[in-house]
mmCIF file of N, CA and C in Angstrom:
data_model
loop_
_atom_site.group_PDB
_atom_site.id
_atom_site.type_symbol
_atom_site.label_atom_id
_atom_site.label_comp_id
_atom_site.label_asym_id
_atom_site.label_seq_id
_atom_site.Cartn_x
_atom_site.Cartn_y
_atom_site.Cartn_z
ATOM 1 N N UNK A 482 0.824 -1.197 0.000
ATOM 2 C CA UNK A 482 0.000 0.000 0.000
ATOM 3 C C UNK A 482 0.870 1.264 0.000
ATOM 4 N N UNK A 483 1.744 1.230 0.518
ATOM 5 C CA UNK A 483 2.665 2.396 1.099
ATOM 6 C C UNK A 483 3.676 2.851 -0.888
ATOM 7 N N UNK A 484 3.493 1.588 -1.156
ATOM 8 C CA UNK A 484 4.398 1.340 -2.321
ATOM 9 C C UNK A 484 3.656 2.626 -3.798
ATOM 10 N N UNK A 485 1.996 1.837 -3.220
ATOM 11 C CA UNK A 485 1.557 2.365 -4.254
ATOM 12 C C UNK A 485 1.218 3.487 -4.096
ATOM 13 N N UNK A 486 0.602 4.374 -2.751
ATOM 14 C CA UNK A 486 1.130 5.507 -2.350
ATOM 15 C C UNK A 486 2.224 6.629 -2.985
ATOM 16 N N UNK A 487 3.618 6.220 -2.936
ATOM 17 C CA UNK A 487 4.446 6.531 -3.372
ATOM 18 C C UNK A 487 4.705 6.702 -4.356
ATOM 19 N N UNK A 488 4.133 5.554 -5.594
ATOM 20 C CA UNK A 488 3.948 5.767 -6.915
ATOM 21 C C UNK A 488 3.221 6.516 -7.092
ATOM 22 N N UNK A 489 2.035 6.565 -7.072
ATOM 23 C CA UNK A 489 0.717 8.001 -7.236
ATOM 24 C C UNK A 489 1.308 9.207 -7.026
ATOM 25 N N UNK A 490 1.967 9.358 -5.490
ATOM 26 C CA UNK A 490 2.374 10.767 -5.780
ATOM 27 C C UNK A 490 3.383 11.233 -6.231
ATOM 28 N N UNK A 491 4.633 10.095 -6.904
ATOM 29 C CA UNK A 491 5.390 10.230 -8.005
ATOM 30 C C UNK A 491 4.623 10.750 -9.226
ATOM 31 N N UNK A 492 3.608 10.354 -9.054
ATOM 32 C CA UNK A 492 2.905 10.348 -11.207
ATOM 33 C C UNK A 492 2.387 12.120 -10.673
ATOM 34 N N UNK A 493 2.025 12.069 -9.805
ATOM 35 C CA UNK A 493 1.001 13.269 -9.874
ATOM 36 C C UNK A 493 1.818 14.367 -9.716
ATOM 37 N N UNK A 494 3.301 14.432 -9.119
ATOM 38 C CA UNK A 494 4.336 15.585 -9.145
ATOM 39 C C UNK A 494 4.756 15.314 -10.460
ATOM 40 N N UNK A 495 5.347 14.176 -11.011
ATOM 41 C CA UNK A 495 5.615 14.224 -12.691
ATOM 42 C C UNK A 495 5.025 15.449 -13.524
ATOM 43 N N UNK A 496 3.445 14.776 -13.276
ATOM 44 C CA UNK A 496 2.688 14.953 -14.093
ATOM 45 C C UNK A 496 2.272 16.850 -13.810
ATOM 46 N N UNK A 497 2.195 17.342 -12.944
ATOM 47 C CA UNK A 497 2.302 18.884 -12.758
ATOM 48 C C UNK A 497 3.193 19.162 -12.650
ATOM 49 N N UNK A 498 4.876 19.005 -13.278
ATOM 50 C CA UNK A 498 5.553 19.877 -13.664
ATOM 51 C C UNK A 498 6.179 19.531 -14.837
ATOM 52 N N UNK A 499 5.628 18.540 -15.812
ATOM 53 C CA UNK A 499 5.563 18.423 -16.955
ATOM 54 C C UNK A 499 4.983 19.016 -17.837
ATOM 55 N N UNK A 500 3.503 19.737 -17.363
ATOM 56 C CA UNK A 500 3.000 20.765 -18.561
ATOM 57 C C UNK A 500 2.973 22.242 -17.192
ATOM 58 N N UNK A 501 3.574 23.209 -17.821
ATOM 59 C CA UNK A 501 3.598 24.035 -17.084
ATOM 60 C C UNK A 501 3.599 25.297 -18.122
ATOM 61 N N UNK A 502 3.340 26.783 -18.058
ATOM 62 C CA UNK A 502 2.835 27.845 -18.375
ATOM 63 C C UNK A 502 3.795 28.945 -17.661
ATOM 64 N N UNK A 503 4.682 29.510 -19.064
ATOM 65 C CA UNK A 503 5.651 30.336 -18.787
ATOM 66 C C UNK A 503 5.493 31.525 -18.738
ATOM 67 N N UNK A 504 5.654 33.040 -18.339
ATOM 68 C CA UNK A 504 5.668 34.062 -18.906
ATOM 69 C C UNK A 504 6.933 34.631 -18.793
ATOM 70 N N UNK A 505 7.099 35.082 -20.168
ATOM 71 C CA UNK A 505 8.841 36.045 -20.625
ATOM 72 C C UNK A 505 8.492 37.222 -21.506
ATOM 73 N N UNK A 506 8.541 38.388 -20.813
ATOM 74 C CA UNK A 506 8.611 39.668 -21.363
ATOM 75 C C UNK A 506 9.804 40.158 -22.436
ATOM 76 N N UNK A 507 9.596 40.448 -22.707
ATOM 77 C CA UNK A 507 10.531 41.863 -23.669
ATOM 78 C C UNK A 507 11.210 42.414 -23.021
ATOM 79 N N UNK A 508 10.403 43.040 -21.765
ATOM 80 C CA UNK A 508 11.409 44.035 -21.045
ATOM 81 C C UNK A 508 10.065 44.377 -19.717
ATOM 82 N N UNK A 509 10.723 44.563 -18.517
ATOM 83 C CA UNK A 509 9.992 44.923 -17.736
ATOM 84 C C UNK A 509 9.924 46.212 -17.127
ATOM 85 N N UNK A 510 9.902 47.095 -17.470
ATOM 86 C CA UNK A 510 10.440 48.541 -17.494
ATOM 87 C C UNK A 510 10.031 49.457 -18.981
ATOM 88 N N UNK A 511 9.415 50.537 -19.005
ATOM 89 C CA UNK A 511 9.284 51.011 -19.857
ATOM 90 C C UNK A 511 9.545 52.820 -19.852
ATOM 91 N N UNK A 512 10.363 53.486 -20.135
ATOM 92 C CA UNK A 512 10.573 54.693 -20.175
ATOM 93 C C UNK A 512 9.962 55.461 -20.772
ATOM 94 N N UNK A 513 9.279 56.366 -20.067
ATOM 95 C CA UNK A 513 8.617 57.487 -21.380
ATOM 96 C C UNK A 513 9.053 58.232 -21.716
ATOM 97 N N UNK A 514 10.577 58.781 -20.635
ATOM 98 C CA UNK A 514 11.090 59.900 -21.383
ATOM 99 C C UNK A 514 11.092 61.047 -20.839
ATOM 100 N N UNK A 515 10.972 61.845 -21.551
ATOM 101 C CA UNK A 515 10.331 63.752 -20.717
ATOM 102 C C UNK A 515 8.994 63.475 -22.358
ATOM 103 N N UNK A 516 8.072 63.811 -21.531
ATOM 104 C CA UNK A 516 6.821 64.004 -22.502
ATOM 105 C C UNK A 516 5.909 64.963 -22.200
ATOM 106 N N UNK A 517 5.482 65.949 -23.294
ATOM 107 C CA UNK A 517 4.654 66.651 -23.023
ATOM 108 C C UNK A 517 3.041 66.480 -22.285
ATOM 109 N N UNK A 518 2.588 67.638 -21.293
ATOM 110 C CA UNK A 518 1.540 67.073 -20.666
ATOM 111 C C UNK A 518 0.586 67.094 -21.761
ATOM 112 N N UNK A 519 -0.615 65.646 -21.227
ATOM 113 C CA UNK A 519 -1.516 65.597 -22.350
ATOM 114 C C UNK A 519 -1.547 64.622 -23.306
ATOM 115 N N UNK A 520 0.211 64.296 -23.187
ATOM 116 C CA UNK A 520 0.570 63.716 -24.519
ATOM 117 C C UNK A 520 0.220 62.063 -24.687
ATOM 118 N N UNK A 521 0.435 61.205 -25.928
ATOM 119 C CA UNK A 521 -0.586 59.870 -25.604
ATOM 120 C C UNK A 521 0.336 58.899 -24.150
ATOM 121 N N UNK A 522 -0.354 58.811 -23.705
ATOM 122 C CA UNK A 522 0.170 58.254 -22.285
ATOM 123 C C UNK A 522 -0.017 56.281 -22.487
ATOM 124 N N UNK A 523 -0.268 55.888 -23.791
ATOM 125 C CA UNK A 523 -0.349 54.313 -23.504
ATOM 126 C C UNK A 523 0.884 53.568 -23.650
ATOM 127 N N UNK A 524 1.646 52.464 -23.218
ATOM 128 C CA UNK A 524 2.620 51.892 -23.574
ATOM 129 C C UNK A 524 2.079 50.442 -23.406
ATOM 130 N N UNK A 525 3.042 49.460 -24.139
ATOM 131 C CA UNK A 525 2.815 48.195 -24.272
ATOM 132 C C UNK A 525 4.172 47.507 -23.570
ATOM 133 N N UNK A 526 3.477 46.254 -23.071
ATOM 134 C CA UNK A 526 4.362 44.896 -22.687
ATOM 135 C C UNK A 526 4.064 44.269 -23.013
ATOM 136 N N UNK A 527 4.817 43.982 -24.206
ATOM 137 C CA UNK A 527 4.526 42.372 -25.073
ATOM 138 C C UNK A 527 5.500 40.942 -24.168
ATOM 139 N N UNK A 528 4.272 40.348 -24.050
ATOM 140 C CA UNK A 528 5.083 38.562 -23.226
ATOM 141 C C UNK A 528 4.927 37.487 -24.201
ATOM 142 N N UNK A 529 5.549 36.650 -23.838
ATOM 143 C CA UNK A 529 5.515 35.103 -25.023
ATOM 144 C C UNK A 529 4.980 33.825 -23.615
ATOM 145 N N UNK A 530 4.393 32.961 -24.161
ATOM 146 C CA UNK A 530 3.570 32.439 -22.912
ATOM 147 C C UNK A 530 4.985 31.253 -23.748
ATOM 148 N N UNK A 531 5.758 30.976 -22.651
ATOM 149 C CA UNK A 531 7.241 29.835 -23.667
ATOM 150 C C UNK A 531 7.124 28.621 -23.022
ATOM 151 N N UNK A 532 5.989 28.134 -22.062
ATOM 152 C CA UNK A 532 5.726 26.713 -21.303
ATOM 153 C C UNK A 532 4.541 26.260 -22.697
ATOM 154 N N UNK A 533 4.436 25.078 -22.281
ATOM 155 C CA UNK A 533 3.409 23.926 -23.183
ATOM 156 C C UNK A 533 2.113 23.995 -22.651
ATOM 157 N N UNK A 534 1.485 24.844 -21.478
ATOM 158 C CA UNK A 534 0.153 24.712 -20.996
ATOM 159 C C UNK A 534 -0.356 26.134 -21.249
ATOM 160 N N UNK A 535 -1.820 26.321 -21.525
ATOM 161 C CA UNK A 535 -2.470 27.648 -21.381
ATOM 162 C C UNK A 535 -1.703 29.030 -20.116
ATOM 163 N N UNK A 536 -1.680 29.996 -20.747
ATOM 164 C CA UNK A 536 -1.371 30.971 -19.565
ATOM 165 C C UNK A 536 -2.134 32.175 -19.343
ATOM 166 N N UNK A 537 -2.683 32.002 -17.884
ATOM 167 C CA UNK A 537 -3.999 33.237 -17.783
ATOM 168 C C UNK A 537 -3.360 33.605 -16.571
ATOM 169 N N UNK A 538 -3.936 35.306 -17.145
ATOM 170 C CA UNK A 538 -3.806 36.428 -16.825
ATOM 171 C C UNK A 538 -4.638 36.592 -15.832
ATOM 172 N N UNK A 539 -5.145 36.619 -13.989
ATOM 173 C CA UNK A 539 -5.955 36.501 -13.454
ATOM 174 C C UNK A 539 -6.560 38.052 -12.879
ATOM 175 N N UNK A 540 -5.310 38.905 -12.769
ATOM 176 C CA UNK A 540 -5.548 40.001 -12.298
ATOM 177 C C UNK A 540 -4.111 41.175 -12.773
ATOM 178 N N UNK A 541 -4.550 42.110 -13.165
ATOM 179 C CA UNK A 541 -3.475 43.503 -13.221
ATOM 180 C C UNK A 541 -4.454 44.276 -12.674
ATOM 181 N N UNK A 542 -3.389 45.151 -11.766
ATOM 182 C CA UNK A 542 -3.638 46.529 -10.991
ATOM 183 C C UNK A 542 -2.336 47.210 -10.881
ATOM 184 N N UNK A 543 -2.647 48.560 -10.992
ATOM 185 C CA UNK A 543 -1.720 49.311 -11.509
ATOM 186 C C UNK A 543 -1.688 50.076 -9.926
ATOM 187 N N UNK A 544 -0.332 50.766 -9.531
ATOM 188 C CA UNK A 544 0.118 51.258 -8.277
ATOM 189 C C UNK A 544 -0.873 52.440 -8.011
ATOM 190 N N UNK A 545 -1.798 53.061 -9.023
ATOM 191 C CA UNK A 545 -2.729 54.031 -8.401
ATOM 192 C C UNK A 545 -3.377 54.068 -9.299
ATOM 193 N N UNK A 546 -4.707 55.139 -9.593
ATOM 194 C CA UNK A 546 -5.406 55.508 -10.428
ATOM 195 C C UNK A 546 -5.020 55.974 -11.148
ATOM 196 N N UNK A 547 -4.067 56.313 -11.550
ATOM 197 C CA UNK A 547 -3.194 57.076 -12.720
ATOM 198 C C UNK A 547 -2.600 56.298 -13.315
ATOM 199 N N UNK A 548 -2.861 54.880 -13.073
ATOM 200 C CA UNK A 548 -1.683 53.983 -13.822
ATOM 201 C C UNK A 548 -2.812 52.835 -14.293
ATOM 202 N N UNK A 549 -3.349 52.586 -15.263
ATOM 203 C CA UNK A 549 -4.561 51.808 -15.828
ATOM 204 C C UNK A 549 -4.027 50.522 -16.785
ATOM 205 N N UNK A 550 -4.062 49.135 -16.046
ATOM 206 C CA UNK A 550 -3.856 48.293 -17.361
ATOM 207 C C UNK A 550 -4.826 47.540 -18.003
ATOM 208 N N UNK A 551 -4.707 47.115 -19.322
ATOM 209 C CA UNK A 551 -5.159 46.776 -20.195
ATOM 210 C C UNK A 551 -5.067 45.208 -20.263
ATOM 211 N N UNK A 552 -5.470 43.891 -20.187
ATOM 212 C CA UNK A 552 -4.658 42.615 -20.564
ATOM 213 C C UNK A 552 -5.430 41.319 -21.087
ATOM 214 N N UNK A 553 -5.063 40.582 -21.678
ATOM 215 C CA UNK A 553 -5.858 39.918 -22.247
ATOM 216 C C UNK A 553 -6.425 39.084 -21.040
ATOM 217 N N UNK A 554 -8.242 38.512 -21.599
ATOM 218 C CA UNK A 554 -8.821 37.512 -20.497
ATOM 219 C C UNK A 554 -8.791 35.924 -21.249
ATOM 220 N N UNK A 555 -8.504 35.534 -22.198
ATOM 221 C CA UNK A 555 -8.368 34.696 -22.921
ATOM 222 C C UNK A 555 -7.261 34.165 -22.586
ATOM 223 N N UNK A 556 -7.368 32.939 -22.245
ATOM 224 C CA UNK A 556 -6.043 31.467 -21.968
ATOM 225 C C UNK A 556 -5.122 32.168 -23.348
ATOM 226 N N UNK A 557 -4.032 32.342 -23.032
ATOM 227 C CA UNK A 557 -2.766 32.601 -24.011
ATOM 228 C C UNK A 557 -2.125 31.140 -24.060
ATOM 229 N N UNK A 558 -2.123 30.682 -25.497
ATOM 230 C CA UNK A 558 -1.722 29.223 -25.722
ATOM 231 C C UNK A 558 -0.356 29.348 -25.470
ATOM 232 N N UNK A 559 0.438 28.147 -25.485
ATOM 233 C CA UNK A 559 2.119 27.714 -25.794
ATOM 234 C C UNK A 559 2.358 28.691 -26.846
ATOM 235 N N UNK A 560 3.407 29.160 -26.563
ATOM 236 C CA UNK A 560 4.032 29.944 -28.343
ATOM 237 C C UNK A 560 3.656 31.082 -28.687
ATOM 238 N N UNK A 561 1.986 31.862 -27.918
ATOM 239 C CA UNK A 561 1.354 32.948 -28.370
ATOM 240 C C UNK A 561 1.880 33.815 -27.372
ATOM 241 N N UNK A 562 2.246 35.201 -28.313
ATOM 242 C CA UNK A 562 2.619 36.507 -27.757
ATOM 243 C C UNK A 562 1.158 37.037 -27.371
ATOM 244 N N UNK A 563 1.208 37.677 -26.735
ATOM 245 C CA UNK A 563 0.656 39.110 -26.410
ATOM 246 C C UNK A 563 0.988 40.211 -25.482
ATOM 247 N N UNK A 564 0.027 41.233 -24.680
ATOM 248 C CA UNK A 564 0.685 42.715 -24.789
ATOM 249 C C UNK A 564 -0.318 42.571 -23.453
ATOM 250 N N UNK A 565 0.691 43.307 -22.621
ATOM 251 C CA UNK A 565 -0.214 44.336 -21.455
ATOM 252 C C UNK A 565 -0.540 45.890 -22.009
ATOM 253 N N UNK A 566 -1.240 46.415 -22.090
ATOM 254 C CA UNK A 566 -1.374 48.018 -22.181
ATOM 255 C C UNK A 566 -1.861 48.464 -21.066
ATOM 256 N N UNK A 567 -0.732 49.732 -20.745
ATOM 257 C CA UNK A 567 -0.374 50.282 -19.627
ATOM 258 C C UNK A 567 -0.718 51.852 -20.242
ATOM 259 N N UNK A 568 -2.029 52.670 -19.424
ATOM 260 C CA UNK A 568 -1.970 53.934 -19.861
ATOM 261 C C UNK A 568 -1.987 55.002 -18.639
ATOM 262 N N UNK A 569 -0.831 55.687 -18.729
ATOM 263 C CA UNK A 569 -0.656 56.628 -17.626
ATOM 264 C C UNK A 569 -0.891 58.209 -17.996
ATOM 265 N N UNK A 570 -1.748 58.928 -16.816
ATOM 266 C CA UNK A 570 -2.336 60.007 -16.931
ATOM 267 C C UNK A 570 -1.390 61.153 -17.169
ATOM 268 N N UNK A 571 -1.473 61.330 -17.886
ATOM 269 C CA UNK A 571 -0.096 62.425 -18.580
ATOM 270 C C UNK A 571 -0.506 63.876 -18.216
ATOM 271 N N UNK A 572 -1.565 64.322 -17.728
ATOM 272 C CA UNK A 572 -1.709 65.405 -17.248
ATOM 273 C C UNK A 572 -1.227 66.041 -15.877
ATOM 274 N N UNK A 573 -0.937 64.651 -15.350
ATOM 275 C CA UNK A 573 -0.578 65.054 -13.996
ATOM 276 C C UNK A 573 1.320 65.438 -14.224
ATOM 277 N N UNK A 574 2.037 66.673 -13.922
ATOM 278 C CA UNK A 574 2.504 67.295 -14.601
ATOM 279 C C UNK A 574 3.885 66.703 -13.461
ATOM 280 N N UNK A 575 5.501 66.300 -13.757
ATOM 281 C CA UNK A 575 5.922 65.996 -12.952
ATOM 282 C C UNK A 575 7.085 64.744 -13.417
ATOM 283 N N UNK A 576 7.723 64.400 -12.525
ATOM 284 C CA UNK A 576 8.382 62.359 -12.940
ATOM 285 C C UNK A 576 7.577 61.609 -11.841
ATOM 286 N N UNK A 577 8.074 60.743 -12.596
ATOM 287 C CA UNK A 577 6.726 59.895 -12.275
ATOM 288 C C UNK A 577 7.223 58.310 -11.847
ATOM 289 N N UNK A 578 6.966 57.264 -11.201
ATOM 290 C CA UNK A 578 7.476 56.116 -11.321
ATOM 291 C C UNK A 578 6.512 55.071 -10.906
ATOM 292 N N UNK A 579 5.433 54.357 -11.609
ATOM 293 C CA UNK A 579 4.547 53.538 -11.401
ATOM 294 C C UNK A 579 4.746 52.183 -11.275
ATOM 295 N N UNK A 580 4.106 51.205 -10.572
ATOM 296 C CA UNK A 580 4.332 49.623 -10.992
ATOM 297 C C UNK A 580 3.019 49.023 -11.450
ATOM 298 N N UNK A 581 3.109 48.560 -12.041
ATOM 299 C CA UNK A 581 1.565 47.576 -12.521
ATOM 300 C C UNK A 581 2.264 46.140 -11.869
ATOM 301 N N UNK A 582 1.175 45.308 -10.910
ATOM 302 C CA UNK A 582 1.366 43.864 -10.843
ATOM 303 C C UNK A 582 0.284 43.286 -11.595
ATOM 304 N N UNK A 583 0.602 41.771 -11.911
ATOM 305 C CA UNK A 583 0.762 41.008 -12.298
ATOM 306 C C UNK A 583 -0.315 39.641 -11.851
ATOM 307 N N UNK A 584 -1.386 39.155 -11.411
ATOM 308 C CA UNK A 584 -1.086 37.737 -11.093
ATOM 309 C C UNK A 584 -1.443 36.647 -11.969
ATOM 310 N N UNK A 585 -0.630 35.679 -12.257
ATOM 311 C CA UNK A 585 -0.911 34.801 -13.135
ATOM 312 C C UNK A 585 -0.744 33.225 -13.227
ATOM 313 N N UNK A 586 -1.036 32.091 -13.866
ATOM 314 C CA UNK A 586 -0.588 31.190 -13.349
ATOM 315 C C UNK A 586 0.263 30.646 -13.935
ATOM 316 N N UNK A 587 1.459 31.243 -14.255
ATOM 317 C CA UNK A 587 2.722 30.825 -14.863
ATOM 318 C C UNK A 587 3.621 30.369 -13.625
ATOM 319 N N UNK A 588 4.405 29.161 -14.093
ATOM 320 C CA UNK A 588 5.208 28.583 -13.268
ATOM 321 C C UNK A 588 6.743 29.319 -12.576
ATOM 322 N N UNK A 589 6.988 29.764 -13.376
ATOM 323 C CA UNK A 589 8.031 30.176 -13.409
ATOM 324 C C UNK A 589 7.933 31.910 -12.593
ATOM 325 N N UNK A 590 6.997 32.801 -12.773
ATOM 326 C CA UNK A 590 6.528 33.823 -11.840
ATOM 327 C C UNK A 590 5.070 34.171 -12.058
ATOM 328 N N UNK A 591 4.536 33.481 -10.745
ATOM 329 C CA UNK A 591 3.136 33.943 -10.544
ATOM 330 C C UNK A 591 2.909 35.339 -10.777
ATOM 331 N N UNK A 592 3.409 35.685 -9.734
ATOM 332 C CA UNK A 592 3.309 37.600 -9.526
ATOM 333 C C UNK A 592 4.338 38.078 -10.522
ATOM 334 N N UNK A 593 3.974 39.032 -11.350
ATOM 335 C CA UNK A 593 5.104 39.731 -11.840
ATOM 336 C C UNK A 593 4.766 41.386 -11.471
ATOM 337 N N UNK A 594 5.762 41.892 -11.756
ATOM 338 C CA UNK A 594 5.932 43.454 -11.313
ATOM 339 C C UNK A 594 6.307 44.354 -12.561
ATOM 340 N N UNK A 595 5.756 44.804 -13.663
ATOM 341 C CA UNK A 595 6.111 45.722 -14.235
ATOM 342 C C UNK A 595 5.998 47.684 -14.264
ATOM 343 N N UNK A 596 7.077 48.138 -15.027
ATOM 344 C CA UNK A 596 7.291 49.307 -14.115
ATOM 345 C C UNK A 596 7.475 49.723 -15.142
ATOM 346 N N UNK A 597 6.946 51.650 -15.230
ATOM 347 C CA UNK A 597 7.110 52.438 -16.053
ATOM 348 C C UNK A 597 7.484 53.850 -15.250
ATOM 349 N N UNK A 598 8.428 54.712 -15.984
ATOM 350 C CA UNK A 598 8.776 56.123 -15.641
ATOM 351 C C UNK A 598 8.662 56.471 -16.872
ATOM 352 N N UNK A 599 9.003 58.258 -16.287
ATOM 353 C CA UNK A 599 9.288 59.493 -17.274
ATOM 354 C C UNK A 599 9.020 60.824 -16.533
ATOM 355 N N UNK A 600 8.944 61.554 -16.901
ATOM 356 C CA UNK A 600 8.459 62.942 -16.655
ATOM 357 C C UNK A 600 7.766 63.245 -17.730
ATOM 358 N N UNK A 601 6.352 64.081 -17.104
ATOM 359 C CA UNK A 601 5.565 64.792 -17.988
ATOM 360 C C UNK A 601 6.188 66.183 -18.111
ATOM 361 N N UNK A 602 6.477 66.976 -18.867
ATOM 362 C CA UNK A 602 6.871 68.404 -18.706
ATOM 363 C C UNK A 602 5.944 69.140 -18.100
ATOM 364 N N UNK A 603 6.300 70.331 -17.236
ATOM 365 C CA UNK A 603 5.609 70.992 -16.612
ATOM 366 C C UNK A 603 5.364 72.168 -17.868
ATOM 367 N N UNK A 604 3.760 72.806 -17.562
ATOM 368 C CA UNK A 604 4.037 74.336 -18.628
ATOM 369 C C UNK A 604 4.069 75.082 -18.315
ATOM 370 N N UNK A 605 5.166 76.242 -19.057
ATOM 371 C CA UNK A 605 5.778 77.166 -19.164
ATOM 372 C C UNK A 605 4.170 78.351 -18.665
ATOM 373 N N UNK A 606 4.392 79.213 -17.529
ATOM 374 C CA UNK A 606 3.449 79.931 -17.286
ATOM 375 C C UNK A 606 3.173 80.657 -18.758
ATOM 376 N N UNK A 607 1.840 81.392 -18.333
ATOM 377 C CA UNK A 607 1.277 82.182 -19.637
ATOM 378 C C UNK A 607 1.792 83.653 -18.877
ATOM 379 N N UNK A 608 2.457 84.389 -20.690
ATOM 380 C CA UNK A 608 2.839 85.510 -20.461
ATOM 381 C C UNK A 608 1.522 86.236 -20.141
ATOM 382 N N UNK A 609 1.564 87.544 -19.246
ATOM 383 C CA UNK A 609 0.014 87.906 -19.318
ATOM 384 C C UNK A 609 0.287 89.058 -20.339
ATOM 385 N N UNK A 610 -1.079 89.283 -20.600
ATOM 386 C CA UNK A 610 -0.777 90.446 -21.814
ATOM 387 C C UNK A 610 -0.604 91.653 -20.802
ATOM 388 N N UNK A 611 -0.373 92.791 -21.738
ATOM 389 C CA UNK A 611 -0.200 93.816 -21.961
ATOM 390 C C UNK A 611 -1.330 94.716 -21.851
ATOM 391 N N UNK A 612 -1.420 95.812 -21.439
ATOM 392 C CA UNK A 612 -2.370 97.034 -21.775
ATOM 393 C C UNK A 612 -2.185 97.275 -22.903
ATOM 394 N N UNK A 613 -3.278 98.036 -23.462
ATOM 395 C CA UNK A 613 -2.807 98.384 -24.842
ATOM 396 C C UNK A 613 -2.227 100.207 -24.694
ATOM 397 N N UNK A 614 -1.249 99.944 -25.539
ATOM 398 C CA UNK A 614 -0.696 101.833 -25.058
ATOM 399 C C UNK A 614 -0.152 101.863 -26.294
ATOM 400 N N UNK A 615 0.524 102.999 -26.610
ATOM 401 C CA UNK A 615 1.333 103.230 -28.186
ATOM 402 C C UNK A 615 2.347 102.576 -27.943
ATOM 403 N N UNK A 616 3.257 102.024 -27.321
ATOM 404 C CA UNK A 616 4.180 101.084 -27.540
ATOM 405 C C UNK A 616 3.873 99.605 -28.048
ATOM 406 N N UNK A 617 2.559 98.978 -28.255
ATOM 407 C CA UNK A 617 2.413 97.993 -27.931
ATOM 408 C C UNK A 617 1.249 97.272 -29.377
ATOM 409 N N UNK A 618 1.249 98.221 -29.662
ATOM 410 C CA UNK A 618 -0.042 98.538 -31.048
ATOM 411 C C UNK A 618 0.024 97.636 -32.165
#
């Protein structure tokens, strides 16, 4: 009994880490730069799912309300790329350094942590006008 015990939970550890569900980014970090306020605030993280089992995406949340992701809800097969879209509020005027997590059921990292900076440019005050006088006509 003990024997066959032992075999079963040989087959059944085999057998769950034989098909397993990878995720490998591009890059985990994305720079925006110095960007004007306003300006398009979306960026992408493209991943490759590189294990042999389905890989789902269960939850992204971004470090505040200013940091919004995008991600697929569809099982990502073996071999298929796809993209997080990450859109940050570009009005808020300043540098900036956000994280979006991750949870998923890839073997290799459940949780992942991706991260974006930049600075939005601040604007240049408005000159105020002028009276109107003969210098100025």
């Amino acid at each position: 009994m003990k024997t066959l015990f032992a075999c079963l939970a040989f087959v059944a550890l085999f057998a769950s880490s034989s098909f397993a569900q990878n995720i490998d980014f591009e890059t985990k970090e994305v720079n925006y730069g110095s960007i004007e306020k306003g300006a398009n605030g979306v960026r992408l993280f493209k991943f490759t799912n590189s294990g042999d089992a389905p890989l789902i995406i269960s939850k992204a949340k971004g470090s505040c309300g200013c940091t919004v992701p995008t991600y697929p809800k569809e099982p990502i097969m073996p071999g298929e790329t796809a993209e997080i879209k990450v859109k940050y509020d570009t009005n808020r005027q300043g540098a900036f350094t956000k994280y979006v997590t991750l949870t998923t059921n890839a073997k290799n990292e459940s949780t992942t942590r991706l991260k974006i900076f930049g600075e939005v440019k601040r604007q240049a005050a408005p000159t105020p006008k002028s009276k109107d006088n003969m210098f100025n006509r």
